[in-house]
Coordinates of C-alpha atoms in Angstrom, one line a residue:
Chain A
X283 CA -74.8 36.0 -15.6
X284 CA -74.0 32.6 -16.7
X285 CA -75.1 31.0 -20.2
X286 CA -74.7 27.4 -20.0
X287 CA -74.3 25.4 -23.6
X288 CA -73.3 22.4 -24.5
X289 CA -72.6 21.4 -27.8
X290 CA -72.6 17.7 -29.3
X291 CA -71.5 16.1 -25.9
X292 CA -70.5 12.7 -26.0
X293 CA -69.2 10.3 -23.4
X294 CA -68.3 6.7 -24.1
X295 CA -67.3 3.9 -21.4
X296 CA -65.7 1.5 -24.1
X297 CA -69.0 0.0 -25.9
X298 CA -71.4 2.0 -23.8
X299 CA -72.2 5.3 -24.7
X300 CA -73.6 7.0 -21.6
X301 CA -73.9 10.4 -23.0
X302 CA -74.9 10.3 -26.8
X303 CA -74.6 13.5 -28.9
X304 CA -76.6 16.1 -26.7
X305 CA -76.8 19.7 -27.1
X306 CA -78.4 22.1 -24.9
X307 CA -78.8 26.4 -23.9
X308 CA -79.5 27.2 -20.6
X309 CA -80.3 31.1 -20.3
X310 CA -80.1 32.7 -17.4
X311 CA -83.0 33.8 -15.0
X312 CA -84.7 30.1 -15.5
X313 CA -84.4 26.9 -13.5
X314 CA -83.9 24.3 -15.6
X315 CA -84.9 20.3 -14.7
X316 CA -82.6 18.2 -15.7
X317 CA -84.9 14.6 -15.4
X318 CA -84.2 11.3 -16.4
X319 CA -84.4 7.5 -14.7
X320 CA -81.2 5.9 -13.3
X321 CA -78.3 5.8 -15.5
X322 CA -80.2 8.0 -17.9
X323 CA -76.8 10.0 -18.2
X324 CA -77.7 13.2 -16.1
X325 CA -75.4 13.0 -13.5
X326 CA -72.4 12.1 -16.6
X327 CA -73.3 14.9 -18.6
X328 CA -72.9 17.4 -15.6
X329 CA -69.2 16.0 -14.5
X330 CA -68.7 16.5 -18.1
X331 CA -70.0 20.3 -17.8
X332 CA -67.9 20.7 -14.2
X333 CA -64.3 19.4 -15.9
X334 CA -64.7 16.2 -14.0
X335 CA -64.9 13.7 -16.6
X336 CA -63.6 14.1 -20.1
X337 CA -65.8 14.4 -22.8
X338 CA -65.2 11.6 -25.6
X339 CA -66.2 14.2 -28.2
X340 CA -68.1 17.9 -27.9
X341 CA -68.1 21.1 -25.2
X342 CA -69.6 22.2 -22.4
X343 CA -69.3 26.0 -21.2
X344 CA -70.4 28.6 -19.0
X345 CA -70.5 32.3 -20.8
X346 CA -68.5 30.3 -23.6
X347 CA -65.6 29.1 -21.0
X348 CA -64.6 25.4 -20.4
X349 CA -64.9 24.6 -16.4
X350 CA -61.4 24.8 -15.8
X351 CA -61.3 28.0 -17.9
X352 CA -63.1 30.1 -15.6
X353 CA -61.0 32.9 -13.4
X354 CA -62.7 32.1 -9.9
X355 CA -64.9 29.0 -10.6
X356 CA -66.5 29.4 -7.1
X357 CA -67.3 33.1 -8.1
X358 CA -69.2 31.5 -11.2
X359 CA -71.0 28.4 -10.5
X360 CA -72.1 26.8 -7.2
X361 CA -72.1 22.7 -7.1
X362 CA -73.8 20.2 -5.2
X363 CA -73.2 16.8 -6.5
X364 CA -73.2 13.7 -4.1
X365 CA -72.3 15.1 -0.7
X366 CA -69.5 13.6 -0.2
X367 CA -67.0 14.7 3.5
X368 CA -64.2 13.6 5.2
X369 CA -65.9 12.3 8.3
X370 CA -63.4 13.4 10.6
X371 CA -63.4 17.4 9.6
X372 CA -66.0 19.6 11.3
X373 CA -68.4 21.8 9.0
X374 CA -66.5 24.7 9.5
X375 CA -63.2 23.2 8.6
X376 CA -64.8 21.3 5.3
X377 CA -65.6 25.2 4.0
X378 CA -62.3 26.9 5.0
X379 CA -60.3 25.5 2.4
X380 CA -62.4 26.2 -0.1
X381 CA -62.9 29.6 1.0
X382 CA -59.8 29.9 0.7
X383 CA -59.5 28.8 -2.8
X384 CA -62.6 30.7 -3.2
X385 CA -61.0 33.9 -2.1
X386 CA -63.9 34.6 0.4
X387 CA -63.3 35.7 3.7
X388 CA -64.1 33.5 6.9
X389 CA -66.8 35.7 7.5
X390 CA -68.5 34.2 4.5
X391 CA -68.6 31.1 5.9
X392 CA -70.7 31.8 8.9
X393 CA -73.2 33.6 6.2
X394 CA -73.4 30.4 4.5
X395 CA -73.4 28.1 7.3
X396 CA -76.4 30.4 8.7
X397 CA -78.2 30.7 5.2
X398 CA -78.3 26.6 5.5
X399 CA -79.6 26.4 9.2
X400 CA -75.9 24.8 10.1
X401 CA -74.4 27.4 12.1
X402 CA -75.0 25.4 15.3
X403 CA -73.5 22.6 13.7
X404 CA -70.3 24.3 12.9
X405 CA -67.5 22.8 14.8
X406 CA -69.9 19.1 15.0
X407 CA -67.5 16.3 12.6
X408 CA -69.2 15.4 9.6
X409 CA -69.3 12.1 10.5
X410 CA -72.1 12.5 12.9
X411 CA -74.3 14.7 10.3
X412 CA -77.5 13.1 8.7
X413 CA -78.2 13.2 4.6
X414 CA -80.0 16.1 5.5
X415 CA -77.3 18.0 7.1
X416 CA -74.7 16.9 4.8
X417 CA -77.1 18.4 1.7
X418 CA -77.2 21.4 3.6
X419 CA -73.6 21.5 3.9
X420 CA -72.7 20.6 0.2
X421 CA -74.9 23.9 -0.4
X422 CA -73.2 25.9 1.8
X423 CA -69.9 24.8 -0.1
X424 CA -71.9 25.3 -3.5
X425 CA -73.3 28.8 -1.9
X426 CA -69.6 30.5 -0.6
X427 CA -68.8 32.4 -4.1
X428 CA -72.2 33.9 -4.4
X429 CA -72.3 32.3 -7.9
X430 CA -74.2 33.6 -10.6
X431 CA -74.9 29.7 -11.2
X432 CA -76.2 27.3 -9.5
X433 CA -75.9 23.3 -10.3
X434 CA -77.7 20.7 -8.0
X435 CA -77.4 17.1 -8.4
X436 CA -80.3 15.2 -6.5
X437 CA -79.9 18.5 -4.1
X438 CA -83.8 17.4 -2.2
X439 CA -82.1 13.8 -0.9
X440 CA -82.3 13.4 2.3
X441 CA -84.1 16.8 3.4
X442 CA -87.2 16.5 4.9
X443 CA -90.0 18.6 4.1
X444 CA -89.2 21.8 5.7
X445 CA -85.8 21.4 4.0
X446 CA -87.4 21.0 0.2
X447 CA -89.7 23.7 1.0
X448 CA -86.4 25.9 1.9
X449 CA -84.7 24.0 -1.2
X450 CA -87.3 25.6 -3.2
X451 CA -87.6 28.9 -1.9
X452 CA -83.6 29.4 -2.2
X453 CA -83.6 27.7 -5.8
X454 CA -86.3 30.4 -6.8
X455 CA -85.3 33.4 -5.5
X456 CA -81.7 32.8 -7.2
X457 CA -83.4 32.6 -10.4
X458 CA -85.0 35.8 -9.8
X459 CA -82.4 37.4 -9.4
X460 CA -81.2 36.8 -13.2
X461 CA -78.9 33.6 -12.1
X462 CA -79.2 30.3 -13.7
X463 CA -80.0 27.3 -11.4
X464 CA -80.0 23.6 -13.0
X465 CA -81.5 21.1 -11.1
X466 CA -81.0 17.3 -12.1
X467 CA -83.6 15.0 -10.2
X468 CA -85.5 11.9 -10.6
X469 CA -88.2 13.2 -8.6
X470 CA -91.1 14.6 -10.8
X471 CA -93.2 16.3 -8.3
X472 CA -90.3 18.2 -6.8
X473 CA -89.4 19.4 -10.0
X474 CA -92.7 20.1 -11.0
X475 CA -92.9 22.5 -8.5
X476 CA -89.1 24.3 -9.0
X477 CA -88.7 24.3 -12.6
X478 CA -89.0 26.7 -15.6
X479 CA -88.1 24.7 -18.0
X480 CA -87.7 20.8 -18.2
X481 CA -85.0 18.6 -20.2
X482 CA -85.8 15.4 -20.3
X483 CA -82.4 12.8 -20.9
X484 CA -83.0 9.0 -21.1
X485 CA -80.0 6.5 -22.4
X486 CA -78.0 9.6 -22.6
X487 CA -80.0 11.3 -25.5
X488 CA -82.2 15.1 -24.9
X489 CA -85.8 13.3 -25.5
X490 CA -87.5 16.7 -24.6
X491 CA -86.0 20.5 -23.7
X492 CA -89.2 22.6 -23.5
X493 CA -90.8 24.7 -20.7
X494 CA -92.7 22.9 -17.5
X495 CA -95.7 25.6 -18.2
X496 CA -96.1 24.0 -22.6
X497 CA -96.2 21.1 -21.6
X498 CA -99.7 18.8 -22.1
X499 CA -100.5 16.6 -20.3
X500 CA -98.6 16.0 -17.3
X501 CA -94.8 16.3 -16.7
X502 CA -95.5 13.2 -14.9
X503 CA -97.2 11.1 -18.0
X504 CA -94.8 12.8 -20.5
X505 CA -92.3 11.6 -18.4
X506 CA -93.9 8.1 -18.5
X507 CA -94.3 8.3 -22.0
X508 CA -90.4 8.8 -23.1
X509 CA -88.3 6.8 -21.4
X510 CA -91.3 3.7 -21.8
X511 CA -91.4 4.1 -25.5
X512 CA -87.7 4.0 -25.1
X513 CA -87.1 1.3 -23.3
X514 CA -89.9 -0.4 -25.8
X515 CA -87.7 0.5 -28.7
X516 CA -84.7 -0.9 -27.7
Chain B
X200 CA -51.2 29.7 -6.0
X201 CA -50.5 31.1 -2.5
X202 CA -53.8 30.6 -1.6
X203 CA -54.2 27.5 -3.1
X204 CA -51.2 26.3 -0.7
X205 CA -53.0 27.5 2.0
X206 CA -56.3 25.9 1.2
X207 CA -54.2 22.9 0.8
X208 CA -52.4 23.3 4.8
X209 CA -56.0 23.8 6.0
X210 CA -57.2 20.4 4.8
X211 CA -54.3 19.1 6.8
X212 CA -54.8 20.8 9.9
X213 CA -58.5 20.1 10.1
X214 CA -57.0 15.8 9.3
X215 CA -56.4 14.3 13.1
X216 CA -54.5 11.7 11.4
X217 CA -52.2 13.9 9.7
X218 CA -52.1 16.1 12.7
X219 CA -51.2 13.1 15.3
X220 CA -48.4 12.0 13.0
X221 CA -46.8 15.1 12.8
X222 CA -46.7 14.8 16.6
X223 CA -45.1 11.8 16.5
X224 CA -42.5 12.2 14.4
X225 CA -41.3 15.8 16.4
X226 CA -42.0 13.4 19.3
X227 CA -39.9 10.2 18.5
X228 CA -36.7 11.9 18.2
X229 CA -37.2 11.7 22.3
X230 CA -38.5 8.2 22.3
X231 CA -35.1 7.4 19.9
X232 CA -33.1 8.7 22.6
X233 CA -34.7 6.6 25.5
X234 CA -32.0 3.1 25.2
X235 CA -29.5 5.6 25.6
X236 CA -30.6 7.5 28.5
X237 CA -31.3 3.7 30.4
X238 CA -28.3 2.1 29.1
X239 CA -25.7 0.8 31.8
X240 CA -23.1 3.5 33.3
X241 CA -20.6 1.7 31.4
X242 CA -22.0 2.0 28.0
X243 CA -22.6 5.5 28.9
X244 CA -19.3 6.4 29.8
X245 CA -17.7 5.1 26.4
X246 CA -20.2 7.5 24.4
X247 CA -18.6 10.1 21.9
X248 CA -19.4 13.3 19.9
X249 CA -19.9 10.9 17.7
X250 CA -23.0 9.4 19.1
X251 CA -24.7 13.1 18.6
X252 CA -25.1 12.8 15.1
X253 CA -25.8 9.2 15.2
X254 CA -28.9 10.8 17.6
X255 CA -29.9 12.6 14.4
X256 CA -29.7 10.6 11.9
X257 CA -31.2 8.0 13.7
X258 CA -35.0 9.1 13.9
X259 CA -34.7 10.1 9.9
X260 CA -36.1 7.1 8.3
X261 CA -39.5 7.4 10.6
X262 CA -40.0 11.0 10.3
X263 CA -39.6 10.8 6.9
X264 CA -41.6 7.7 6.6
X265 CA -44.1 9.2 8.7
X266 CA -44.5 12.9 6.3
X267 CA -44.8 9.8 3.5
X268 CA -48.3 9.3 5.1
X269 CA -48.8 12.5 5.5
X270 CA -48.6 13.0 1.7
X271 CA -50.6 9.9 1.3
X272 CA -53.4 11.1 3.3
X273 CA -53.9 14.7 1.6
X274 CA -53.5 12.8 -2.2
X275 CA -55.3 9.3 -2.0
X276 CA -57.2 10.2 1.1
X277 CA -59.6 12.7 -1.1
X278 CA -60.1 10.0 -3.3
X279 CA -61.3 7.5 -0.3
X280 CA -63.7 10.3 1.3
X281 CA -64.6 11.5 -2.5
X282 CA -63.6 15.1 -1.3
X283 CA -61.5 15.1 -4.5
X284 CA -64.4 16.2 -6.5
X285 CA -65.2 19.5 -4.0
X286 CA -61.2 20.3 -4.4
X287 CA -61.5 20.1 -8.3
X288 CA -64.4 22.2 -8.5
X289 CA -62.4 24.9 -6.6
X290 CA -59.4 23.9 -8.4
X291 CA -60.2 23.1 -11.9
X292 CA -56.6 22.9 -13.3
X293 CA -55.2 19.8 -12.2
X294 CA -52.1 20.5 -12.4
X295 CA -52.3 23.4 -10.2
X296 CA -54.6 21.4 -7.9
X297 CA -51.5 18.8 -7.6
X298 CA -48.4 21.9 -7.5
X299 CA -50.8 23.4 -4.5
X300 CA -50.5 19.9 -2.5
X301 CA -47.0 19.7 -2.9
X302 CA -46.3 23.5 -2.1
X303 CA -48.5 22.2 1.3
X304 CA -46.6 19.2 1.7
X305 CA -43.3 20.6 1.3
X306 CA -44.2 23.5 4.1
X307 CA -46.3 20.6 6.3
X308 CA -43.4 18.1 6.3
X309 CA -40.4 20.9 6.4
X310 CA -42.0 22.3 9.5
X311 CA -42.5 18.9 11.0
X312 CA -38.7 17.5 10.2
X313 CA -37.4 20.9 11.7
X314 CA -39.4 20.5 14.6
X315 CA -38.2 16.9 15.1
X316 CA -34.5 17.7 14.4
X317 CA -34.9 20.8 17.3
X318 CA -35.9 18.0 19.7
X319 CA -33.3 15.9 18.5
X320 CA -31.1 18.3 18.8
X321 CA -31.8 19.8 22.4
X322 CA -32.3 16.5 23.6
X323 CA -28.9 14.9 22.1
X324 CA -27.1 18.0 23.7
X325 CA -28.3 17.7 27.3
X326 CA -28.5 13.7 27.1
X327 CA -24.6 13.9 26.1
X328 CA -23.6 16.8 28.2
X329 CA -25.1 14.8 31.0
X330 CA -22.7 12.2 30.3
X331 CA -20.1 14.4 29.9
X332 CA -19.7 14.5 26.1
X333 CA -18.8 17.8 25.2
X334 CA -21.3 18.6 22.2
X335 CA -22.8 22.0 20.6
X336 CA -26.1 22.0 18.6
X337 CA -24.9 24.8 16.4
X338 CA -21.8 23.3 15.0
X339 CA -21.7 22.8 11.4
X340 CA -22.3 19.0 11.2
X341 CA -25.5 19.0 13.2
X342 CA -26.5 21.7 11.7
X343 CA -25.6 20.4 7.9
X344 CA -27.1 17.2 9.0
X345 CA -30.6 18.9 10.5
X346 CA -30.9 20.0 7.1
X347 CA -30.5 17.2 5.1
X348 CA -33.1 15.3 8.0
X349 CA -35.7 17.9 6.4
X350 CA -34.8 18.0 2.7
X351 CA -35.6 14.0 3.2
X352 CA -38.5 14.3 5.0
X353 CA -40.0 16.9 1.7
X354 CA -38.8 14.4 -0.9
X355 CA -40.3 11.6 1.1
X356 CA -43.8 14.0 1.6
X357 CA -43.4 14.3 -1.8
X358 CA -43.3 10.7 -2.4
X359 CA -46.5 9.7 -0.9
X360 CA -48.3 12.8 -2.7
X361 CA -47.6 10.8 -6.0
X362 CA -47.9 7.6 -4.6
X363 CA -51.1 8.4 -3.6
X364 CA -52.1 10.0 -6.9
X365 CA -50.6 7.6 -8.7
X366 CA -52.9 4.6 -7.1
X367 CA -55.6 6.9 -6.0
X368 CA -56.3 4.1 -2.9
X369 CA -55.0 5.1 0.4
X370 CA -54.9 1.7 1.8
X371 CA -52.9 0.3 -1.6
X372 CA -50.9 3.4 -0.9
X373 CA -49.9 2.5 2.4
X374 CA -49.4 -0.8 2.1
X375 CA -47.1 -0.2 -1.1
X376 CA -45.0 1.9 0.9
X377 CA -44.3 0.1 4.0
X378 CA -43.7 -2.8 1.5
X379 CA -41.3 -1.0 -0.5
X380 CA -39.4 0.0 2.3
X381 CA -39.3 -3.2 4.4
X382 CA -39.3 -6.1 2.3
X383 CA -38.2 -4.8 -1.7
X384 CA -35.7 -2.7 -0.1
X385 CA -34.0 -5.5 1.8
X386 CA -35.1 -8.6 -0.8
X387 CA -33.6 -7.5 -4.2
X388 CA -29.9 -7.3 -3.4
X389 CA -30.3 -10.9 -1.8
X390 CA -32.6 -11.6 -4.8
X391 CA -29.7 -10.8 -7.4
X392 CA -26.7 -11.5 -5.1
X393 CA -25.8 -8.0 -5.0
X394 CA -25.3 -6.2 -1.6
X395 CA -24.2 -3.2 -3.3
X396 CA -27.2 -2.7 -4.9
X397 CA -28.9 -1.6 -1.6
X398 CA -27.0 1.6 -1.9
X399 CA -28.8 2.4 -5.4
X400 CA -32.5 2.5 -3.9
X401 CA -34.3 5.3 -2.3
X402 CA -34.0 4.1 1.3
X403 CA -30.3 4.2 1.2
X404 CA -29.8 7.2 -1.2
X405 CA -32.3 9.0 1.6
X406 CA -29.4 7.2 4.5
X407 CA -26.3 8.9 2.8
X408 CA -28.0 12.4 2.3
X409 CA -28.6 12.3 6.1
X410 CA -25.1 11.1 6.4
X411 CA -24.0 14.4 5.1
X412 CA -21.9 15.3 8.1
X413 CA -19.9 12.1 8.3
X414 CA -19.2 9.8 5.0
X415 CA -20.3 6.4 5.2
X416 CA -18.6 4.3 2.7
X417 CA -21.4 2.0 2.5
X418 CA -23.8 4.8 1.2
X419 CA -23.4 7.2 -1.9
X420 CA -21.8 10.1 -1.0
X421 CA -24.2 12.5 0.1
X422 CA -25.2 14.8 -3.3
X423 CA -24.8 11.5 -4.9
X424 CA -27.7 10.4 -2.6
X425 CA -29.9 13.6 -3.1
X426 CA -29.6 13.4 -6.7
X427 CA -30.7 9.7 -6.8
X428 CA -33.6 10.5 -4.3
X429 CA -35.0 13.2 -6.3
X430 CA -35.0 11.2 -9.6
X431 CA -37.2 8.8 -8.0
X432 CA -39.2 11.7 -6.5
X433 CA -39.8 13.6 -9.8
X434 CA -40.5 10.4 -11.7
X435 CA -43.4 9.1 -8.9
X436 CA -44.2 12.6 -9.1
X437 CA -45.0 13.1 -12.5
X438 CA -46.0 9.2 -13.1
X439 CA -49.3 10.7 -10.4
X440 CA -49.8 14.1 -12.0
X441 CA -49.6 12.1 -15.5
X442 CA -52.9 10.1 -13.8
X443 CA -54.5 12.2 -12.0
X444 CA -54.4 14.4 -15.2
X445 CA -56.2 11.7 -17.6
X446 CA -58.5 10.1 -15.4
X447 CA -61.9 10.9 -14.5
X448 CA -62.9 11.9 -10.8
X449 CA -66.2 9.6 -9.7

């Protein structure tokens, strides 16, 4: 199972440093909340992890391997970042390729496709599908490897309360199996009710990496607490 | 990197765009033929072997054009839908990700150009024979010249892959393209008073490689032509993988 470190990450956009020096463990077996306002850095730091955006200094690795290091990266860690489809394509034909890549077999897809309440959706165009669905479909993607890791990006957005509930259930039972799940959101409750352990990012610095059940008071007033005395200090 | 090809040929099966112009290039061949088949008696009756080839060659530019977009569509287009980021997370080595497109393209738009130089082919033979041109499909300068169609129509696929890498936006893509070809093309030998400079740019150097069967002393000779066309391939080429390699995905 996946161990997921980064070490002294750094991302610069010219004169704006969007990720500033982190450094994190994730073991596996937890779920880890990956919190922080808008343009807190979150959603940098994880293209940084998944090889899409160069680090301007530091590493990110899974089991001690850069993204693009990994022998069958589907195998290895699921992804759901913004759900993002060519409109014309139908479900099914959105997930063949990267089965393919994936070195799945088709069957495979209809596992996932079923696993994410889609399967009647199938051969529907993207185009057509609601947040919700395309969420659901981004997971299937994510799910096709059976990875031993799992990383969500907003992953609740547009599901409705049935589909958080199922969010939850799917995010938990993966942990328990001894696989490592990292959830970035911005919304505390959800989290609060997912997590094992909370990191807590604002203007791309680690303000708190510590588990949901130590911390006093409230997730939501610690929360509160950071990123206000940071905005106060700068 | 087999599969990676094929992961690559699925996207573009599953792309209605790419799929309806692949059937109209293996369609147009027909549509290329249609002035001859309504033209006067007369006119008919003074057509040659000659015209055959000319019945190739003829439809070359637009099916290669046309297997341009194709390239531009399965490059820039996953940057316009953001699918780019899915087919990175499969593909993590960009490099790989980019020689799996090509391996696609090259199969996508060699398939097509075949198919389109068949119909050109069949069709040219029972239009001529119709007329009473005596001509065989299987003799060496069709069949050199049915080549050379799809050898253009890969280096042109080609073309658009790193064209579309290269300025990531489909519709900038596009555009540059179609101006290339229609107004650069024709503007800079009039721009610096030399007509023979025409003969020096891809669209020409693509013309003599099709006119492999028959020289045309207008054109490069025909390896002259292919070697000219794939310098401007490779550099466009690498000039996209060089970008797509450094920049970061959104």
């Amino acid at each position: 199972m996946a161990t997921i470190e980064i070490d002294h990450l750094t991302k610069r956009f010219g004169d704006v440093v969007a990720v500033d020096d982190i450094s994190l463990r994730i073991e596996p077996g937890s779920v880890t909340g990956f919190l922080g306002p808008n343009g807190a850095g979150k959603t940098t730091t994880l293209r940084m992890l998944l090889g899409l955006a160069t680090p301007t200094s530091g590493t990110a690795t899974f089991n001690g391997l850069a993204y693009h290091d990994l022998p069958n990266p589907a195998q290895t860690v699921g992804v759901v970042l913004e759900p993002r489809f060519h409109p014309d394509r139908k479900a099914v034909d959105h997930l063949r390729p990267l089965a393919i890549a994936a070195g799945v077999g088709p069957s495979r897809i209809k596992e996932v496709l079923d696993l994410v309440d889609l399967a009647g959706a199938a051969k529907r165009r993207v185009g057509g599908f609601s947040l919700g669905m395309r969420q659901r479909l981004a997971l299937a993607g994510a799910l096709l490897g059976d990875p031993e890791t799992l990383i969500l990006d907003e992953p609740a957005n547009g599901l409705d309360p049935e589909g958080i509930h199922w969010l939850r259930v799917l995010v938990r039972r993966f942990a328990d199996d001894g696989r490592t799940v990292l959830v970035s959101s911005h919304v505390l409750a959800e989290v609060a009710q997912t997590v094992d352990d909370v990191v807590i990012l604002n203007r791309g610095r680690i303000m708190l990496h510590r588990p949901l059940a130590e911390l006093e008071p409230s997730l939501e007033e610690l929360f509160f607490s950071i990123t206000a005395k940071e905005g106060t200090n700068r | 990197m087999n599969r990676l090809v094929r992961a690559e040929l699925a996207k573009l099966r599953s792309l209605r765009t790419a799929v309806l112009f692949a059937a109209f290039a293996v369609a147009y061949p027909v549509l290329a033929l249609l002035p001859a088949i309504s033209a006067p008696a007369a006119d008919q009756a003074t057509m040659t072997a000659d015209d055959f080839l000319r019945s190739l060659r003829g439809p070359a530019p637009l099916i290669a054009f046309t297997v341009l977009l194709v390239g531009v569509l399965l490059t820039a287009g996953e940057h316009r839908h953001g699918t780019i980021a899915a087919s990175l997370l499969a593909v993590p080595r960009r490099g790989l990700l980019m020689a799996a497109k090509l391996g696609a393209l090259a199969i996508a738009a060699a398939a097509t150009a075949a198919a389109a130089a068949t119909v050109a082919l069949i069709g040219g033979t029972l239009f001529l024979r119709s007329v009473h041109v005596e001509v065989s499909p299987f003799g060496a300068k069709p069949l050199a010249t049915a080549a050379a169609v799809i050898g253009v129509a890969v280096a042109y696929a080609w073309l658009g892959a790193g064209l579309g890498f290269l300025l990531r936006d489909q519709t900038a893509a596009i555009v540059s393209a179609i101006v290339w070809s229609t107004v650069v093309e024709g503007v800079l030998p009039v721009l610096f008073r030399a007509p023979g400079l025409r003969r020096w740019l891809p669209g020409d150097a693509a013309q003599a490689v099709v006119n492999v069967a028959e020289r045309n002393p207008d054109l490069l000779p025909a390896a002259g032509g292919a070697l000219l066309l794939s310098g401007v391939v490779l550099a466009v080429v690498a000039a996209g993988t060089a970008a797509f390699a450094r920049r970061d995905v959104a």
